[in-house]
Coordinates of C-alpha atoms and ligand atoms in Angstrom, one line a residue:
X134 CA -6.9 -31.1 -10.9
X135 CA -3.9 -31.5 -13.1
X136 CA -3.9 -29.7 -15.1
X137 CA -0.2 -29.8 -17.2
X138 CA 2.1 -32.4 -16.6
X139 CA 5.0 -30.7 -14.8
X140 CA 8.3 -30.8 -17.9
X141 CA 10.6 -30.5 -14.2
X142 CA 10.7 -32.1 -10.7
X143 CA 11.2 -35.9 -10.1
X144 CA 10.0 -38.8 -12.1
X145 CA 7.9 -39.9 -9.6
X146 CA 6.8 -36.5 -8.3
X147 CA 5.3 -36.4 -11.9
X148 CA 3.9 -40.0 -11.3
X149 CA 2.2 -39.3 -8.2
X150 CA 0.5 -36.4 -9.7
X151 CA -0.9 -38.6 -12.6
X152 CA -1.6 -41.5 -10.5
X153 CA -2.2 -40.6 -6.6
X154 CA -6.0 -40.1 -6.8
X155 CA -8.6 -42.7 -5.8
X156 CA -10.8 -42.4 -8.6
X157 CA -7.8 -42.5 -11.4
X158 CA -6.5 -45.5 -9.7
X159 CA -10.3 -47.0 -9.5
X160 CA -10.9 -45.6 -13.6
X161 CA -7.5 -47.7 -14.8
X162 CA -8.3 -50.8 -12.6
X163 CA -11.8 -51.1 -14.7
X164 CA -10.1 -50.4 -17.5
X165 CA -7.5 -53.3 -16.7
X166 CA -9.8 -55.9 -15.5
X167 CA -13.1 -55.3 -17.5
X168 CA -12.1 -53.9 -20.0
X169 CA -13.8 -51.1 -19.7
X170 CA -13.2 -48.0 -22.4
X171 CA -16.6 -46.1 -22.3
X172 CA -17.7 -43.1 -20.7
X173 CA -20.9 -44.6 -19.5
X174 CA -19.6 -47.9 -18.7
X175 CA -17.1 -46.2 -15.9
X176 CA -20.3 -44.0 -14.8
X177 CA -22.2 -47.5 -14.6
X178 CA -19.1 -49.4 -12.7
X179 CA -18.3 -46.6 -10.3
X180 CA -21.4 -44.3 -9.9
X181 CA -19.2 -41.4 -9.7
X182 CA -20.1 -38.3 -10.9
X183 CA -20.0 -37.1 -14.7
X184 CA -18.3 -34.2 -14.3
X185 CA -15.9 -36.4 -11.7
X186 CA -15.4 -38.7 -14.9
X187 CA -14.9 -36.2 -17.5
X188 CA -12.3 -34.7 -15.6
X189 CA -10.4 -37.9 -14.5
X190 CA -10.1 -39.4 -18.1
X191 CA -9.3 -35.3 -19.3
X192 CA -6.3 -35.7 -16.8
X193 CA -5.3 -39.4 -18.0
X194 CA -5.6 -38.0 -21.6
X195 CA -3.7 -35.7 -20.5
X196 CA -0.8 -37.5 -18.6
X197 CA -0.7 -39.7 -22.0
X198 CA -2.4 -42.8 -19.9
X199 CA -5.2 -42.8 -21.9
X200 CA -5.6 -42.0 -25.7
X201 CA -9.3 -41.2 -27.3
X202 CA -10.5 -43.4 -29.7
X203 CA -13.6 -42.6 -31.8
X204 CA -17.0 -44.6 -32.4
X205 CA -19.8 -44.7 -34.0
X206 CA -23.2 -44.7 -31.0
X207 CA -26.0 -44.8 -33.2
X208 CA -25.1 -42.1 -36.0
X209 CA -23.2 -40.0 -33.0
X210 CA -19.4 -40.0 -32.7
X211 CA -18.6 -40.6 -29.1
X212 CA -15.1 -41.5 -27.2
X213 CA -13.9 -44.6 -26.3
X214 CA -10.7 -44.1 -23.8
X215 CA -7.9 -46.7 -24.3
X216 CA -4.8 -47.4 -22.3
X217 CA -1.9 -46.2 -24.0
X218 CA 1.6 -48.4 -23.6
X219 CA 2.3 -45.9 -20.7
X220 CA -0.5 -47.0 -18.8
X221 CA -0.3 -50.5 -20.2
X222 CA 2.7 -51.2 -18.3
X223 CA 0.9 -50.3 -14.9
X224 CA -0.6 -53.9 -15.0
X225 CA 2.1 -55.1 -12.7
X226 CA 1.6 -52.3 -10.2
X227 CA -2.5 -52.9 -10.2
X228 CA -1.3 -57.0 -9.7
X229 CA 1.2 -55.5 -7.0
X230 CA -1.4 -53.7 -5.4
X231 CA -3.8 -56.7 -5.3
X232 CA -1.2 -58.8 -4.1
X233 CA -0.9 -56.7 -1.0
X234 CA -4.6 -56.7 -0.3
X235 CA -4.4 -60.2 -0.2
X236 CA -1.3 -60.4 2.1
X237 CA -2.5 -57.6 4.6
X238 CA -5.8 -57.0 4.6
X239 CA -8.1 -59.4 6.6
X240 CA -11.5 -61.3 5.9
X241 CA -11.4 -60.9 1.8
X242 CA -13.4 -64.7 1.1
X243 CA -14.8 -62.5 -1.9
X244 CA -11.8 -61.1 -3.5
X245 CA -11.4 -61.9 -7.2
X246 CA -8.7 -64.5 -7.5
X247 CA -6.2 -64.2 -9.7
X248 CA -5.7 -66.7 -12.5
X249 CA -2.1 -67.2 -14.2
X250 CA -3.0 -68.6 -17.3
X251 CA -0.1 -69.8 -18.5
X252 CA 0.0 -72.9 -15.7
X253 CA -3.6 -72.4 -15.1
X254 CA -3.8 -71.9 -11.4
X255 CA -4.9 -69.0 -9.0
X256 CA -1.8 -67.0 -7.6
X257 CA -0.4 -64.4 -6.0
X258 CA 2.5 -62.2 -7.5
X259 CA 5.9 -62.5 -6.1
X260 CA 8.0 -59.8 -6.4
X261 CA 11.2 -60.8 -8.3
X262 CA 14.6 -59.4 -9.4
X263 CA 15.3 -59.1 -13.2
X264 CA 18.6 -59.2 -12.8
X265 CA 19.6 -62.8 -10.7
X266 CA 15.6 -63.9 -10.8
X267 CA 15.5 -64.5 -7.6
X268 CA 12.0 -64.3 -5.3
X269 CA 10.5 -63.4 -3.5
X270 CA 12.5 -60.1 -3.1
X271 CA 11.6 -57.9 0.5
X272 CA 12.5 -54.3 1.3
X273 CA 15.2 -55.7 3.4
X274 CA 16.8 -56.9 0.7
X275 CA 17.7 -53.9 -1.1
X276 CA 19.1 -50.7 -0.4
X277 CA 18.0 -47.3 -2.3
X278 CA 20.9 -45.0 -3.6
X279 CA 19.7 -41.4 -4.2
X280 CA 20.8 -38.8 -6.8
X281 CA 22.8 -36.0 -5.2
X282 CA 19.4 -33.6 -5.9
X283 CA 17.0 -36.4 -5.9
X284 CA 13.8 -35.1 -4.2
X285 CA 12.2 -38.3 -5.4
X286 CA 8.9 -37.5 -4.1
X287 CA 8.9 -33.4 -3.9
X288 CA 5.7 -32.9 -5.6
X289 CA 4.5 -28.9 -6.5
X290 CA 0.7 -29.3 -5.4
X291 CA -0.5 -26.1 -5.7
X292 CA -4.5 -26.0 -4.5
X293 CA -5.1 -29.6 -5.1
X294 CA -8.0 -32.0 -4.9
X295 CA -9.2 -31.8 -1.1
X296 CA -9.7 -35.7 0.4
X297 CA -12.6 -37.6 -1.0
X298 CA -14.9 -39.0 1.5
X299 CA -14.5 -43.0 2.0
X300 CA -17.8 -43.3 1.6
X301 CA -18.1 -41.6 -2.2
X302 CA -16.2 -44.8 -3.8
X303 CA -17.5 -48.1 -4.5
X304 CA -17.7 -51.2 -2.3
X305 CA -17.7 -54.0 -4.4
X306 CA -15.4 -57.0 -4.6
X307 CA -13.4 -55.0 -7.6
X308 CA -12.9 -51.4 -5.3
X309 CA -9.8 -51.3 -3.4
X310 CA -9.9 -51.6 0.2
X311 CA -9.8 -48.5 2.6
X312 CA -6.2 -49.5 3.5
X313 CA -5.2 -49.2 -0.3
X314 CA -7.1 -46.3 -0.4
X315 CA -5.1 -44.5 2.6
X316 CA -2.1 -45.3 1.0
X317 CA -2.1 -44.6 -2.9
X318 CA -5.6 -43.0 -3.6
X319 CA -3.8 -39.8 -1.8
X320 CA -0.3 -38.2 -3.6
X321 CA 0.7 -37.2 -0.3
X322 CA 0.6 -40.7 1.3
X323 CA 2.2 -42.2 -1.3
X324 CA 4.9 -40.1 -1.1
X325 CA 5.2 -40.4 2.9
X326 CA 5.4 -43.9 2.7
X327 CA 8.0 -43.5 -0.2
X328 CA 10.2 -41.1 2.2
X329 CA 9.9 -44.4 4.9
X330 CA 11.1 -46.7 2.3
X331 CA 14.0 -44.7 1.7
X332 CA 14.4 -44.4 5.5
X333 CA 13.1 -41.3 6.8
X334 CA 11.5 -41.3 10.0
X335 CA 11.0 -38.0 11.8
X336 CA 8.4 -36.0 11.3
X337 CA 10.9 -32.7 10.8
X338 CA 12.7 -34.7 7.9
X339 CA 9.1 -36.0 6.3
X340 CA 8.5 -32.1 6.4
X341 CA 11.5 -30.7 5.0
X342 CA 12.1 -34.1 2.5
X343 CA 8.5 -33.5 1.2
X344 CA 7.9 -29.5 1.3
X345 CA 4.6 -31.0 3.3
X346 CA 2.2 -28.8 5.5
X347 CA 2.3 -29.6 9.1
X348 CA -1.1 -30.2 9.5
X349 CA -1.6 -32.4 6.2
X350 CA 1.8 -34.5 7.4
X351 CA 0.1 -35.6 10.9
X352 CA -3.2 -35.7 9.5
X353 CA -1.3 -38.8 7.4
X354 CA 0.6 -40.0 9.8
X355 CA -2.4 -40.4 11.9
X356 CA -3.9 -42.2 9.4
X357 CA -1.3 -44.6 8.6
X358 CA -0.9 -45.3 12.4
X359 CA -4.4 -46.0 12.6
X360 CA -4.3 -48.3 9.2
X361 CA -1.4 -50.6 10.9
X362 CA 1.0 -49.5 7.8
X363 CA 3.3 -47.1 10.3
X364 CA 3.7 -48.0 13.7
X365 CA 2.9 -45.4 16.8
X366 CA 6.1 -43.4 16.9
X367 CA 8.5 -44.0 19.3
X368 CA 9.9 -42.0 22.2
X369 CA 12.4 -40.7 20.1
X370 CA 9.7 -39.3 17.4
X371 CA 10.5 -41.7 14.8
X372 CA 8.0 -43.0 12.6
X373 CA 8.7 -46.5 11.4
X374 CA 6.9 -49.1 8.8
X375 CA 5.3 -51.7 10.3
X376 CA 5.3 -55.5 8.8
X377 CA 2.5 -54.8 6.9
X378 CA 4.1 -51.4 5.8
X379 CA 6.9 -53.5 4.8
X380 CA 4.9 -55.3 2.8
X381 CA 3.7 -52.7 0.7
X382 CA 7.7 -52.6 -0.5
X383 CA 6.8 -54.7 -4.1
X384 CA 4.2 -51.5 -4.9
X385 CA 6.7 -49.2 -4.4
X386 CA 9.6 -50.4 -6.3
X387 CA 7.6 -51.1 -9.4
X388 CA 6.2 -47.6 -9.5
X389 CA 9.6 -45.9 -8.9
X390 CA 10.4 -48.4 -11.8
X391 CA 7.9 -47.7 -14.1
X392 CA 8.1 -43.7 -13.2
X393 CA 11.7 -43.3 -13.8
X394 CA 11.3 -45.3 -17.4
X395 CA 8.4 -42.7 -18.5
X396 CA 8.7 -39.6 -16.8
X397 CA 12.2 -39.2 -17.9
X398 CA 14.6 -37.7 -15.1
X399 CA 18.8 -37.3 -15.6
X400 CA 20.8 -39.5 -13.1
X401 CA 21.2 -36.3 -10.8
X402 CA 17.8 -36.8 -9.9
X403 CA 17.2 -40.6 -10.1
X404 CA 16.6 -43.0 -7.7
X405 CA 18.3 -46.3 -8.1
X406 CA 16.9 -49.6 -5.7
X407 CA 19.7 -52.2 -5.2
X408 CA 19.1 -56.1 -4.9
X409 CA 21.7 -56.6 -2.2
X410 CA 21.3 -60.2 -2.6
X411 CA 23.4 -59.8 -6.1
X412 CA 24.6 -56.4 -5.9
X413 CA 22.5 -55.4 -9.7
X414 CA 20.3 -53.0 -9.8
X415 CA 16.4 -53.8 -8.8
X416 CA 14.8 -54.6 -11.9
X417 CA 11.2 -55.8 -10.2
X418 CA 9.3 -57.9 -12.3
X419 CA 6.6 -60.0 -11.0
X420 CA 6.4 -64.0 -10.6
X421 CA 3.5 -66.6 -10.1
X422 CA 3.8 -67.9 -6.4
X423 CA 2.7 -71.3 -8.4
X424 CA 4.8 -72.0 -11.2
X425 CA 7.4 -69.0 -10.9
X426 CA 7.4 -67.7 -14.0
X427 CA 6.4 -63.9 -15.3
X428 CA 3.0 -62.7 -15.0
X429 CA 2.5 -61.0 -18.2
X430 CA -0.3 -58.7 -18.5
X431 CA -1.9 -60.9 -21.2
X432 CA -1.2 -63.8 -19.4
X433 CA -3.2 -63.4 -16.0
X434 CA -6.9 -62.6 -15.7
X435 CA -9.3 -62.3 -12.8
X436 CA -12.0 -64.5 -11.8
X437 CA -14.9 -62.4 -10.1
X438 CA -17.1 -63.7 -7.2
X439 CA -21.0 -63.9 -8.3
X440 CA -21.0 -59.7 -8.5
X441 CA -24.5 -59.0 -6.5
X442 CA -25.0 -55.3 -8.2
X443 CA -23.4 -52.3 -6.2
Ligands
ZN521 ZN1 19.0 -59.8 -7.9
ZN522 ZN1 1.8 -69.7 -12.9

């Protein structure tokens, strides 16, 4: 569990260990898309334990992702649990993460759809540049400049959460699918696949880059082999992204984004994405595949298939 938010180590490091869990990432996606701020409307949603509960919104509070707000049950005083701007600003990563699941992940006719309200149609999210607005914007497209100590993704996890079982979250047409699940609802996987973005691809460098256990490392890279996101590795050894890896790229720059801006890190330790196209830096924001403008958070909302209860 965390614990204390590590004061040291890189910005997404810190990030990781606030996000990479499949229940936090299930916890703020209610609390995106239904609103959701009460202890027993989570339970109700996501049928996960109490205890499970109490301690995931305990960690949010404490990662300053969620702040408690007091009110009134019948003459008790109970908890609500609201975003804070911090977490706020993760809208375009959950829309990012969506937008993946749409791209990669087959046989979704029941997927909420995603409604831009600003033209009034059902898109997906482009990644784009800030800088020269151009999109959509690829991995190929950019090239990643690393501080002289950067260990972007060295993360100290000291006795942490074993895997949860696929089978102990939700299927619904909300939950994120398996593949999702592989990659971010796990720190370590998020930081592999981070280390491939920034080009990585032997096992012995994943090791050494990530301070990673042998055994966890091919237990991942099993995993991500078998989840068509890395591709078998090559005579050489080398690990490489496949197309649908690739694809994953927009996830990934807008949570090195959003990590460097809140978990505050000096230059020494940054990480910096570069839109090659116009030499600026990466600013990722994220456009409607219809009308091409910004998909603010209060500006998009999901419509939900006929829910048959969980
Ligand atoms: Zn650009
Ligand atoms: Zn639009």
């Amino acid at each position: 569990m965390l614990e204390t938010i590590p004061k040291t180590g890189s910005a997404i490091g810190i990030a990781l260990l606030a996000l990479g869990d499949r229940w936090t990432l299930l916890i703020l996606q209610r609390a995106f898309v239904l609103h959701t701020r009460r202890f027993g409307d989570w339970s109700a949603q996501l049928g996960l334990s109490e205890s499970t509960l109490a301690a995931r919104l305990r960690d949010l509070v404490a990662a300053d992702l969620m702040e408690r707000a007091p009110y009134d049950d019948n003459g008790r005083t109970r908890d609500a649990y609201l975003l804070t701007p911090r977490a706020l600003e993760l809208s375009n990563l959950l829309l990012a993460i969506w937008g993946w699941e749409q791209a990669s992940v087959p046989g979704l006719e029941d997927a909420p759809v995603l409604i831009h309200d600003t033209c009034g149609q059902d898109a997906l999210p482009l990644l784009g540049c800030g800088s020269c607005g151009l999109a959509p914007v690829t991995a190929r497209e950019t090239s990643a400049e690393r501080g002289a100590e950067a260990e972007f993704a060295r993360i100290n996890m000291p006795r942490l959460h074993r895997r949860a079982k696929h089978s102990t979250t939700p299927v619904d047409a909300l939950s994120y699918y398996p593949e999702t699940m592989e990659i971010l609802g796990d720190r370590w996987s998020t930081a592999i696949l981070a280390a491939s973005f920034l080009g990585v691809r032997r096992f012995t460098d994943f090791k050494a880059e990530l301070g990673i256990s042998p055994s966890i490392l091919s237990d991942r890279m099993r995993r991500f082999v078998a989840a068509g996101v890395l591709q078998t590795p090559t005579s050489a050894g080398e690990y490489r992204l496949t197309a649908k890896g690739m694809n994953f790229f927009p996830v990934f720059a807008i949570l090195v984004d959003w990590a460097q801006r809140w978990y505050s890190s000096d230059s020494a330790h940054e990480l910096t994405i570069w839109h090659t196209s116009c030499g600026a830096q990466l600013r990722p924001v994220l456009l409607c595949s219809r009308c091409g403008t910004d998909l603010e958070r209060t500006k998009v909302h999901f419509e939900l298939p006929a829910v048959t209860a969980p």
